[in-house]
mmCIF file of C-alpha atoms in Angstrom:
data_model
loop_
_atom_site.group_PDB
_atom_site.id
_atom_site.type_symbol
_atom_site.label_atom_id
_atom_site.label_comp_id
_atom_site.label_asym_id
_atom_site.label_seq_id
_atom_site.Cartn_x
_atom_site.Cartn_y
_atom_site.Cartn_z
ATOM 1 C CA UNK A 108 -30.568 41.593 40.938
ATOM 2 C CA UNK A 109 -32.092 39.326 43.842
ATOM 3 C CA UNK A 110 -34.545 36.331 42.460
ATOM 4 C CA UNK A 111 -35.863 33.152 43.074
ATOM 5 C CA UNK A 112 -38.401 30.439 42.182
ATOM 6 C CA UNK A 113 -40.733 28.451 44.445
ATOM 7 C CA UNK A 114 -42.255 25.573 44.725
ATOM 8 C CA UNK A 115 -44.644 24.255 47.233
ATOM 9 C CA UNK A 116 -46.124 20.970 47.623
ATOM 10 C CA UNK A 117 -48.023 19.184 50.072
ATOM 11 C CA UNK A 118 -45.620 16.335 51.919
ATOM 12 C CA UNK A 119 -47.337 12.638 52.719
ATOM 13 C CA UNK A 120 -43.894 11.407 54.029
ATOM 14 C CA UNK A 121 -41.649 14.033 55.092
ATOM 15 C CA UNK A 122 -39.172 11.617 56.440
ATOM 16 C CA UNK A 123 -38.588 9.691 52.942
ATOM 17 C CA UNK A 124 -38.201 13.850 52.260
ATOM 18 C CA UNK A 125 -35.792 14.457 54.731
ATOM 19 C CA UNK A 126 -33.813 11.052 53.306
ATOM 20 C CA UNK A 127 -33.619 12.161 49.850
ATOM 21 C CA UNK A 128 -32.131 15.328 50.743
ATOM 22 C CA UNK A 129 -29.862 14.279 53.467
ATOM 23 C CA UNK A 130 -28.520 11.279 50.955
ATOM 24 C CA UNK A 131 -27.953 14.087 48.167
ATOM 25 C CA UNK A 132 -25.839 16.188 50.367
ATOM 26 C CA UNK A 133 -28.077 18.945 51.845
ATOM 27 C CA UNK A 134 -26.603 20.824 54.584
ATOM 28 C CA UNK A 135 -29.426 20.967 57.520
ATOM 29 C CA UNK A 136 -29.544 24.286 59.031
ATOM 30 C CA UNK A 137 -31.706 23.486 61.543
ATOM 31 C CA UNK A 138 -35.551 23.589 62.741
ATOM 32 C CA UNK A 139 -36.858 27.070 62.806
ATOM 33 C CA UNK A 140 -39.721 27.609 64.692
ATOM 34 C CA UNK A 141 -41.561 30.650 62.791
ATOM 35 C CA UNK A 142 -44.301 33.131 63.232
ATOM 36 C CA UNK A 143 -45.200 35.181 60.335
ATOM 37 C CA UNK A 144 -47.453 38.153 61.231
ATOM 38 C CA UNK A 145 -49.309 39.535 57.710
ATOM 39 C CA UNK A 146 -50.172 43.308 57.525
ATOM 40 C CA UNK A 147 -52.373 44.970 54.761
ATOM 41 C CA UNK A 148 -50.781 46.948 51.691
ATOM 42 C CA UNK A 149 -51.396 48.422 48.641
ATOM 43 C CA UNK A 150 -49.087 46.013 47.072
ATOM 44 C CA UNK A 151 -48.091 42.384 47.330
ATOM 45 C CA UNK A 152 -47.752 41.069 51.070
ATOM 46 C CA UNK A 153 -45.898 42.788 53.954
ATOM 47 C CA UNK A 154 -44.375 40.076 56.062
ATOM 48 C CA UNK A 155 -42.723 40.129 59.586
ATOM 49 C CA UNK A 156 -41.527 36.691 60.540
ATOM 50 C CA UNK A 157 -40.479 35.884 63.854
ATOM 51 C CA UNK A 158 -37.987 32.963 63.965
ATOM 52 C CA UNK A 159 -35.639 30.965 65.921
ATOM 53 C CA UNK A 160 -32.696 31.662 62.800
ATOM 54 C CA UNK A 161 -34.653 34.208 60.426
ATOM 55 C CA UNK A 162 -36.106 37.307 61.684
ATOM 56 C CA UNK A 163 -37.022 39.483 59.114
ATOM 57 C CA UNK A 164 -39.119 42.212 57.629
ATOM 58 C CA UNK A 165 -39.993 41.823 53.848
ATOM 59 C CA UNK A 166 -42.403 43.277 51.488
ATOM 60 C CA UNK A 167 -42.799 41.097 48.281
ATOM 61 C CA UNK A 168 -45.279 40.572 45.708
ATOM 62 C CA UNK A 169 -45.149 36.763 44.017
ATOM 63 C CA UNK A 170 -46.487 36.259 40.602
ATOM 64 C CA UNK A 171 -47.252 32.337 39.349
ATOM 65 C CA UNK A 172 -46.502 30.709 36.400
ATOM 66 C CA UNK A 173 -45.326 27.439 35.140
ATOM 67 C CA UNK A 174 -46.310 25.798 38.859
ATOM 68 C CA UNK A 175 -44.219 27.999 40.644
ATOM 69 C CA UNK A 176 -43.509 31.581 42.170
ATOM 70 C CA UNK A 177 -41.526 34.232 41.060
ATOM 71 C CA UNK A 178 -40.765 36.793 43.554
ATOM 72 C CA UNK A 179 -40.162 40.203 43.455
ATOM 73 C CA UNK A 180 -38.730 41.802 46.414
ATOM 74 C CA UNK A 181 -39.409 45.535 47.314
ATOM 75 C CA UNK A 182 -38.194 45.517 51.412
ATOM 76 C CA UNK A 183 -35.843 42.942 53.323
ATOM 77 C CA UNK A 184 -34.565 43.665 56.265
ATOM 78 C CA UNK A 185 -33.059 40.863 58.631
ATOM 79 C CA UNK A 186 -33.086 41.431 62.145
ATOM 80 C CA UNK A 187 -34.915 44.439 62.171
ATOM 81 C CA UNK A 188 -35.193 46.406 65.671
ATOM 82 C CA UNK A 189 -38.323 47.272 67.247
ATOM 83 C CA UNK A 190 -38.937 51.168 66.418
ATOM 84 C CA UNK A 191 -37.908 49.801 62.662
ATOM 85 C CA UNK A 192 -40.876 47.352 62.883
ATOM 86 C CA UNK A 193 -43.023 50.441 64.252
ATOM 87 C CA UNK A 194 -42.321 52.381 61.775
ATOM 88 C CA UNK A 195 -43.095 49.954 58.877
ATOM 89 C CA UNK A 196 -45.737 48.171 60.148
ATOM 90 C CA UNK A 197 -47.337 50.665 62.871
ATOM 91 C CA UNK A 198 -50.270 51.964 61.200
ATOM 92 C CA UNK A 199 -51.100 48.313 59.392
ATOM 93 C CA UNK A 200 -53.910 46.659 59.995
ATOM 94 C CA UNK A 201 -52.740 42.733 60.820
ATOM 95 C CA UNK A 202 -54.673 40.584 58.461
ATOM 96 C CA UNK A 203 -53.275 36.977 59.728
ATOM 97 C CA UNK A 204 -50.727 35.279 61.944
ATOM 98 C CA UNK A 205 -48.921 32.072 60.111
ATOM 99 C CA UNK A 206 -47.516 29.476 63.234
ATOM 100 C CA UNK A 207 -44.945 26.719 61.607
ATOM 101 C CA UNK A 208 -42.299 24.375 62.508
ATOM 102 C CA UNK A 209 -39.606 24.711 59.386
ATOM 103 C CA UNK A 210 -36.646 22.117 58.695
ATOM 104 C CA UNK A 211 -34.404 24.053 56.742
ATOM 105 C CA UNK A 212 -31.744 22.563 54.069
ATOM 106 C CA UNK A 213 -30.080 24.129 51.678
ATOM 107 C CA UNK A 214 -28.122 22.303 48.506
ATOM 108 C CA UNK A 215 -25.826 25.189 46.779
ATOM 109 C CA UNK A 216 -28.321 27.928 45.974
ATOM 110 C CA UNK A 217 -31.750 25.828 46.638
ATOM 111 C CA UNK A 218 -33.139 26.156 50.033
ATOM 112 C CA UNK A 219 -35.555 23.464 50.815
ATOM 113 C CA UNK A 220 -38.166 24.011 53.439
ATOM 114 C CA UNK A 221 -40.300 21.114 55.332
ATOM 115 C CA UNK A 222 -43.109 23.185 56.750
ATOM 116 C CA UNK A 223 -45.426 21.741 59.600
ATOM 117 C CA UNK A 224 -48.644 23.131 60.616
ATOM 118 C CA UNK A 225 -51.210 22.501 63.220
ATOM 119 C CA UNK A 226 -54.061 23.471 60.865
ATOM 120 C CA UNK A 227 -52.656 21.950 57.476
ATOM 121 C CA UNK A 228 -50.509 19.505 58.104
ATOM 122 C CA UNK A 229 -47.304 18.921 56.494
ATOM 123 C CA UNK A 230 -45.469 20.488 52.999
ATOM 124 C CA UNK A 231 -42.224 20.782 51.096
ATOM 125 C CA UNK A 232 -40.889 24.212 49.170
ATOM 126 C CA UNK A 233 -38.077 24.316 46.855
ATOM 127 C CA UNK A 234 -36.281 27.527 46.608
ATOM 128 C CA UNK A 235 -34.547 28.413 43.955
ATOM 129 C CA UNK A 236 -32.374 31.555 44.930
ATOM 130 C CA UNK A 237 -30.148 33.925 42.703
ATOM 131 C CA UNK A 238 -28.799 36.656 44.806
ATOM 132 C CA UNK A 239 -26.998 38.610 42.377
ATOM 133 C CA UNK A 240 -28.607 37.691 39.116
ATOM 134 C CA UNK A 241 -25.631 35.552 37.889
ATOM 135 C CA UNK A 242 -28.465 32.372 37.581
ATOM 136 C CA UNK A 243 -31.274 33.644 35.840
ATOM 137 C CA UNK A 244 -34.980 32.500 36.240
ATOM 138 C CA UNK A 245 -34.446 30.076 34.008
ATOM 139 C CA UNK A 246 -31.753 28.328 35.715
ATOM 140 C CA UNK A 247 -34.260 28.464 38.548
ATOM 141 C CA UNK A 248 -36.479 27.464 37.215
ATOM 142 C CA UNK A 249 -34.574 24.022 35.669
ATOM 143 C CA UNK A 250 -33.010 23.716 39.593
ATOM 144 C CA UNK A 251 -36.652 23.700 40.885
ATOM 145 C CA UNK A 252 -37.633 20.879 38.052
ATOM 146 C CA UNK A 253 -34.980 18.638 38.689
ATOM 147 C CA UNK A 254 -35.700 18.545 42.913
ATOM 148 C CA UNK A 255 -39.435 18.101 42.215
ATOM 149 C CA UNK A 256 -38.874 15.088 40.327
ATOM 150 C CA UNK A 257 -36.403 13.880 42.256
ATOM 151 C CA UNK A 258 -38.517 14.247 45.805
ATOM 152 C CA UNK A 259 -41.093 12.694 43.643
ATOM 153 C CA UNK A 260 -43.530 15.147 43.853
ATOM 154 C CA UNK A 261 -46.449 14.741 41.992
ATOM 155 C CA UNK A 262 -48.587 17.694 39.522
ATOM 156 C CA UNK A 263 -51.530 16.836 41.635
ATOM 157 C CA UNK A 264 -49.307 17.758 45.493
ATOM 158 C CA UNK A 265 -48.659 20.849 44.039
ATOM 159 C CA UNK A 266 -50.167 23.871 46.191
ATOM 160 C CA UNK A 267 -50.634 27.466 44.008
ATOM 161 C CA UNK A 268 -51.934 28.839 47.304
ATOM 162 C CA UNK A 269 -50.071 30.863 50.400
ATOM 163 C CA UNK A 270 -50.469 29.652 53.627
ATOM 164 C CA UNK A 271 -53.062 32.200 54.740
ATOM 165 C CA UNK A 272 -55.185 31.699 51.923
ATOM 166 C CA UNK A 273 -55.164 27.851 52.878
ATOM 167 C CA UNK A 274 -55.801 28.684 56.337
ATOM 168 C CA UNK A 275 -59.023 30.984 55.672
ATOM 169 C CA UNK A 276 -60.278 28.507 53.363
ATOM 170 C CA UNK A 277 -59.687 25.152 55.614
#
């Protein structure tokens, strides 16, 4: 069963970021230029983000603990067609639009992301992904450790928020 663990962090030098990852072997995948639309639910968050690599539909609720997410996916759908997007997200009301620039690495299973935007500035998330369960949360949680320390981020850069809640509070 799909999981992962997150952490997110605000980024003063996203270059010296970029350096540690690039000297510890991360495969860039490239810059993804992202718009996430937010609809309202019952549940968790419904999410359609429109990017330059990931496109995709996904209904998730997070839970934190231990300075970092845990998410549990209900819907994922990459690439989804319009009348799918209708469908799913026809009769929502939109509660907030999310613009970022996204450098995206990946080391083995972790996915790094350094996130810009206009109205916050810059951040770093560690992603922690076990696609089939084989990991367990609390290898993830060990993998997303060991990255924080070693991009140096500090207890106090730590963000517990989402993006739109920073946003409507900024």
């Amino acid at each position: 069963m799909y999981a992962d663990i997150t952490i997110k962090a605000r980024c003063y030098d996203p270059a010296k970021t970029e350096a540690i990852l690039l000297d510890q072997g991360a495969d860039y995948v490239g810059l993804d230029v992202q718009t996430d639309t937010y609809y309202e639910t019952d549940y968790g968050k419904l999410k359609y983000r429109q990017g330059t690599f990931e496109n995709v539909l996904i209904h998730y609720n997070r839970r934190f603990s231990d300075n970092a997410y845990q998410t549990e996916v209900l819907l994922y759908l990459k690439n989804p067609g319009e009348e799918t997007i209708a469908q799913i997200c026809g009769g929502q009301k939109v509660l907030m639009q999310v613009n970022k620039l996204r450098k995206i690495y990946f080391i083995e299973n972790v996915k790094f992301h350094l996130d810009y935007l206009e109205e916050l500035g810059h951040f770093v998330e560690i992603e922690a992904i076990d696609l089939d369960g084989s990991l367990g949360t609390v290898m993830l949680q060990q993998q997303c450790n060991y990255y924080k320390e070693l991009l140096q981020i500090e207890e106090d850069d730590l963000v517990t928020s989402a993006y739109t809640d920073l946003i409507q509070h900024s």
